[in-house]
mmCIF file of C-alpha atoms in Angstrom:
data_model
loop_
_atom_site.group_PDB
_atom_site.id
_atom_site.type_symbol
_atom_site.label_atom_id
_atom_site.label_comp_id
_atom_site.label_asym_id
_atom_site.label_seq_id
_atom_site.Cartn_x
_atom_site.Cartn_y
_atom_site.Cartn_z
ATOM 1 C CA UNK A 159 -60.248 124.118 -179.560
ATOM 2 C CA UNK A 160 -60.023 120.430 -180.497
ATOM 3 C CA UNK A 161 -63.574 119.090 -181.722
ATOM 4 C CA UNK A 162 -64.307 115.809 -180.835
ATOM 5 C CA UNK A 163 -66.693 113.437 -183.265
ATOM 6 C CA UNK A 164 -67.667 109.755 -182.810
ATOM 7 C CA UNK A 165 -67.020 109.202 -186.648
ATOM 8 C CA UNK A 166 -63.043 110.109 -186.495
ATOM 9 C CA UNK A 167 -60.098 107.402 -186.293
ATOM 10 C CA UNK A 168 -58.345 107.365 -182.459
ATOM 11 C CA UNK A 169 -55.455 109.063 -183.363
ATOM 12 C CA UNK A 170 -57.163 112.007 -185.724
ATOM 13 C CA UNK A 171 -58.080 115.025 -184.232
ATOM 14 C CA UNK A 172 -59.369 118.262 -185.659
ATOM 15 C CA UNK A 173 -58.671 121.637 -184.107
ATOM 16 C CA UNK A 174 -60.527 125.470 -184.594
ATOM 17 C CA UNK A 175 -57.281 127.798 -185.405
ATOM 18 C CA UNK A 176 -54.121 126.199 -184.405
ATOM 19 C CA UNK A 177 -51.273 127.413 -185.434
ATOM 20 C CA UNK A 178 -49.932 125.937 -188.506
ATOM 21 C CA UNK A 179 -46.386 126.773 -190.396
ATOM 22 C CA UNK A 180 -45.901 127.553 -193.910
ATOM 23 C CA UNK A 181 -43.738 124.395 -194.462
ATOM 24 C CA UNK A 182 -46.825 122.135 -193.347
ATOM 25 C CA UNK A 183 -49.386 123.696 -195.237
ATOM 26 C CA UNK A 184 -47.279 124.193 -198.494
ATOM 27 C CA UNK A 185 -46.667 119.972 -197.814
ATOM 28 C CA UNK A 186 -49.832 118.829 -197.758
ATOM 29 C CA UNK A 187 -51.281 121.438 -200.728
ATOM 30 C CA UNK A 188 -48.053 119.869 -202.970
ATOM 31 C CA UNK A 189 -49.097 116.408 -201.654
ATOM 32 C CA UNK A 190 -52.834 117.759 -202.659
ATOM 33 C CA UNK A 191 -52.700 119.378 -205.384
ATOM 34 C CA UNK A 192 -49.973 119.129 -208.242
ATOM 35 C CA UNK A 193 -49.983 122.678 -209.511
ATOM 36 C CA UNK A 194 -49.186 124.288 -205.891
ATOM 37 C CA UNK A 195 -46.560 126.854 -205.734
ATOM 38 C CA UNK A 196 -45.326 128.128 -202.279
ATOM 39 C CA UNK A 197 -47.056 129.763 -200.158
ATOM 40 C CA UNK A 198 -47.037 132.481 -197.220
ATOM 41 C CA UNK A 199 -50.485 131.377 -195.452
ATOM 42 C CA UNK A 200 -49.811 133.993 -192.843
ATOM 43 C CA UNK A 201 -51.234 136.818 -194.416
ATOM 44 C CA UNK A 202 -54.141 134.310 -195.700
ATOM 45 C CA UNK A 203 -55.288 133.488 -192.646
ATOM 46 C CA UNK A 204 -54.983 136.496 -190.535
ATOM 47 C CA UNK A 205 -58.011 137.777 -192.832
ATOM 48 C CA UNK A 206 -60.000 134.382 -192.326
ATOM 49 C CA UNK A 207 -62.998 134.048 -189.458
ATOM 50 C CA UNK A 208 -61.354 130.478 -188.783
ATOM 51 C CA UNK A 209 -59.495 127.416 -190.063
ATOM 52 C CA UNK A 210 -59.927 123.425 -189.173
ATOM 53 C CA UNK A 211 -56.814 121.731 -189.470
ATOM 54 C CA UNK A 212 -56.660 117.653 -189.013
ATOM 55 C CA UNK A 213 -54.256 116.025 -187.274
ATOM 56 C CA UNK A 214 -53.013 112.165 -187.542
ATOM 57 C CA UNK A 215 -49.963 112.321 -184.726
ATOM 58 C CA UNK A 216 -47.953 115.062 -185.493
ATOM 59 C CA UNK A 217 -48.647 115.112 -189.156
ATOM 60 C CA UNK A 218 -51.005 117.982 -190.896
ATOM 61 C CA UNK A 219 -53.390 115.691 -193.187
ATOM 62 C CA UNK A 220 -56.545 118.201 -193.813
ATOM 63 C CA UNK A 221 -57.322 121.885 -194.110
ATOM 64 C CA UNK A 222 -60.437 124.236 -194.930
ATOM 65 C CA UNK A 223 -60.055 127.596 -194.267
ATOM 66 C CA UNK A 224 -63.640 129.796 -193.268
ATOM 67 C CA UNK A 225 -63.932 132.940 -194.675
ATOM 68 C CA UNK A 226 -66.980 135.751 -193.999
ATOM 69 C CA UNK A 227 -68.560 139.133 -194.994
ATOM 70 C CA UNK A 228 -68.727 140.565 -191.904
ATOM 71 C CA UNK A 229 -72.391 139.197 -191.850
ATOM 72 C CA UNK A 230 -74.698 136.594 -191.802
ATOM 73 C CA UNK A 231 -72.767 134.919 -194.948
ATOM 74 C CA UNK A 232 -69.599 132.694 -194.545
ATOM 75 C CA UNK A 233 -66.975 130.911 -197.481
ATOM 76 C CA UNK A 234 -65.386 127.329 -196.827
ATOM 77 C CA UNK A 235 -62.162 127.461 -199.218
ATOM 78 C CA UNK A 236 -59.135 125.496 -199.618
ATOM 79 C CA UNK A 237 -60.599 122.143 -198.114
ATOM 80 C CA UNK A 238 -57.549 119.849 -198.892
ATOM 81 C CA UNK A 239 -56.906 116.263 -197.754
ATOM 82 C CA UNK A 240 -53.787 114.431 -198.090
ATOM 83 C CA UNK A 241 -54.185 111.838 -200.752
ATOM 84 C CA UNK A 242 -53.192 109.404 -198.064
ATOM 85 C CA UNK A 243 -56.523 110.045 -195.830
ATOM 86 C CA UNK A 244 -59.282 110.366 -198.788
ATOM 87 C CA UNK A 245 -62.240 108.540 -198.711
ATOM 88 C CA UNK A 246 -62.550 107.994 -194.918
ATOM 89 C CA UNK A 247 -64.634 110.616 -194.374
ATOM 90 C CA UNK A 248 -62.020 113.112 -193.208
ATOM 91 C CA UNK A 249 -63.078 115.611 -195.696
ATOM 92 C CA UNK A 250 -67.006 115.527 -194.931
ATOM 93 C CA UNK A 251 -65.642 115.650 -191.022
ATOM 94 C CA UNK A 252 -63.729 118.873 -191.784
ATOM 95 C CA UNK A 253 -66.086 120.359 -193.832
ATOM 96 C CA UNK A 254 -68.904 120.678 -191.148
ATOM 97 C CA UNK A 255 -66.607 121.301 -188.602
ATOM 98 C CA UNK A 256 -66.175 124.389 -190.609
ATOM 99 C CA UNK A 257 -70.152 125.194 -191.161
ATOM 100 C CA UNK A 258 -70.477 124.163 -186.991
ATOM 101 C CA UNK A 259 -67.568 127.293 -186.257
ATOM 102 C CA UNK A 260 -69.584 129.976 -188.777
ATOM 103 C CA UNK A 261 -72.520 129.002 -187.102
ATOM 104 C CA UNK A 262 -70.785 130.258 -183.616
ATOM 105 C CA UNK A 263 -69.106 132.399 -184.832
ATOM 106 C CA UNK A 264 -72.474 134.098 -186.145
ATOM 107 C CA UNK A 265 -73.048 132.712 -189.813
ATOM 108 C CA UNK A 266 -76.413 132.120 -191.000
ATOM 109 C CA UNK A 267 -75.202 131.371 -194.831
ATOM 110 C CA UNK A 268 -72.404 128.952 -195.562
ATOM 111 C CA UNK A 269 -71.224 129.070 -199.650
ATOM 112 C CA UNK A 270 -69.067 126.620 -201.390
ATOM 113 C CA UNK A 271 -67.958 126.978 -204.912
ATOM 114 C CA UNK A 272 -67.030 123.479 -206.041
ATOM 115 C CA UNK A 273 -66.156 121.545 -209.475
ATOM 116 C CA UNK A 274 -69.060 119.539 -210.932
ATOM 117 C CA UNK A 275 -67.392 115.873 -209.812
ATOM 118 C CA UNK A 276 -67.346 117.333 -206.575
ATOM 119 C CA UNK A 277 -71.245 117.804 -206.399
ATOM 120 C CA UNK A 278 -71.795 114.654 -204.453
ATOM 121 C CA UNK A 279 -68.699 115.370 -201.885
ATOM 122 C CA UNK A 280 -70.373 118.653 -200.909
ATOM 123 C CA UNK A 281 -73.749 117.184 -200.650
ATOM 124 C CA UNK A 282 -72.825 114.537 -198.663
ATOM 125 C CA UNK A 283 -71.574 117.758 -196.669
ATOM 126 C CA UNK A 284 -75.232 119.066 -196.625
ATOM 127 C CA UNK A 285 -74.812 122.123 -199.192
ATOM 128 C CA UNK A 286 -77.155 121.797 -202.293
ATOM 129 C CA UNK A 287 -76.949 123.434 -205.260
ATOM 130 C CA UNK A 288 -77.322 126.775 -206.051
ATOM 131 C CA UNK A 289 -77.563 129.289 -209.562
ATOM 132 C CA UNK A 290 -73.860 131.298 -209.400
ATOM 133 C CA UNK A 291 -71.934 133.411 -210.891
ATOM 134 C CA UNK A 292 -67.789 133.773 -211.598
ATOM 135 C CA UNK A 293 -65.897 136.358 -213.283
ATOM 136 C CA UNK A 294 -62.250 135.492 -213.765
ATOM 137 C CA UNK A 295 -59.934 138.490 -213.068
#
C-alpha cells in the first residue's frame, strides 16, 4: 500500500510491506550506520506486524520496521534514513506512518526506545517520555 502525505517531496513515496532485498537494506544501514555488518532481513521481517520503506525513484532511502505482542502494544525499530535525506522530515514521515499501520493493524500502545539526543526527533514524532527499563544480554 503506498501512503500518500501532503508533506512528502514529488518523487518520495512510502509503502506498508514491499518487498525489499537484502542488498538494499544492508546499503542504506552501511550508508546509516557505520558499525553495520550484513544482514539477512528475511527472517527479521517475516516476524514483524509491518515495515515502511521510502522510496526516492528506485532508490531505498528510509526504513522502520513495526514490531507487536500479539496485543494492544506495538515496537517501531530500526528507523534509518540515508544520510542523504535527513532533516527533511522523512524520518518524522516514516515514523507515523508506522504508529498510523499499528493503529490498523490493532495497536493501542506504540513504544520507542531511543538515545537521549534523539528525544526531540521522537517527540516531534508525538511519543513522550516514559520511566524504562534495559537489561543487556
Amino acid at each position: 500500500m503506498v501512503i500518500s502525505d501532503s508533506t512528502q517531496a514529488d518523487d518520495e513515496v512510502l509503502v506498508v510491506r514491499p518487498d525489499l532485498t537484502d542488498a538494499e537494506l544492508n546499503e542504506l544501514f552501511a550508508a546509516s550506520w557505520p558499525t553495520h555488518q550484513p544482514t539477512v532481513f528475511a527472517a527479521k521481517l517475516s516476524r514483524s506486524l509491518a515495515w515502511i520503506a521510502a522510496r526516492r525513484g528506485s532508490r531505498l532511502v528510509g526504513f522502520v520496521n513495526i514490531v507487536g505482542d500479539g496485543g494492544v502494544h506495538a515496537f517501531i525499530l530500526d528507523t534509518t534514513v540515508h544520510p542523504d535525506e535527513r532533516r527533511k522530515g522523512l524520518g518524522i514521515r516514516l515514523v507515523r506512518a508506522a504508529a498510523n499501520e499499528a493503529r490498523t493493524r490493532g495497536a493501542e500502545w506504540l513504544h520507542v526506545d531511543y538515545e537521549p539526543h534523539l528525544e526531540s526527533f521522537y517527540g516531534q514524532c508525538g511519543f513522550r517520555p516514559t520511566a524504562a527499563g534495559l537489561m543487556r544480554l
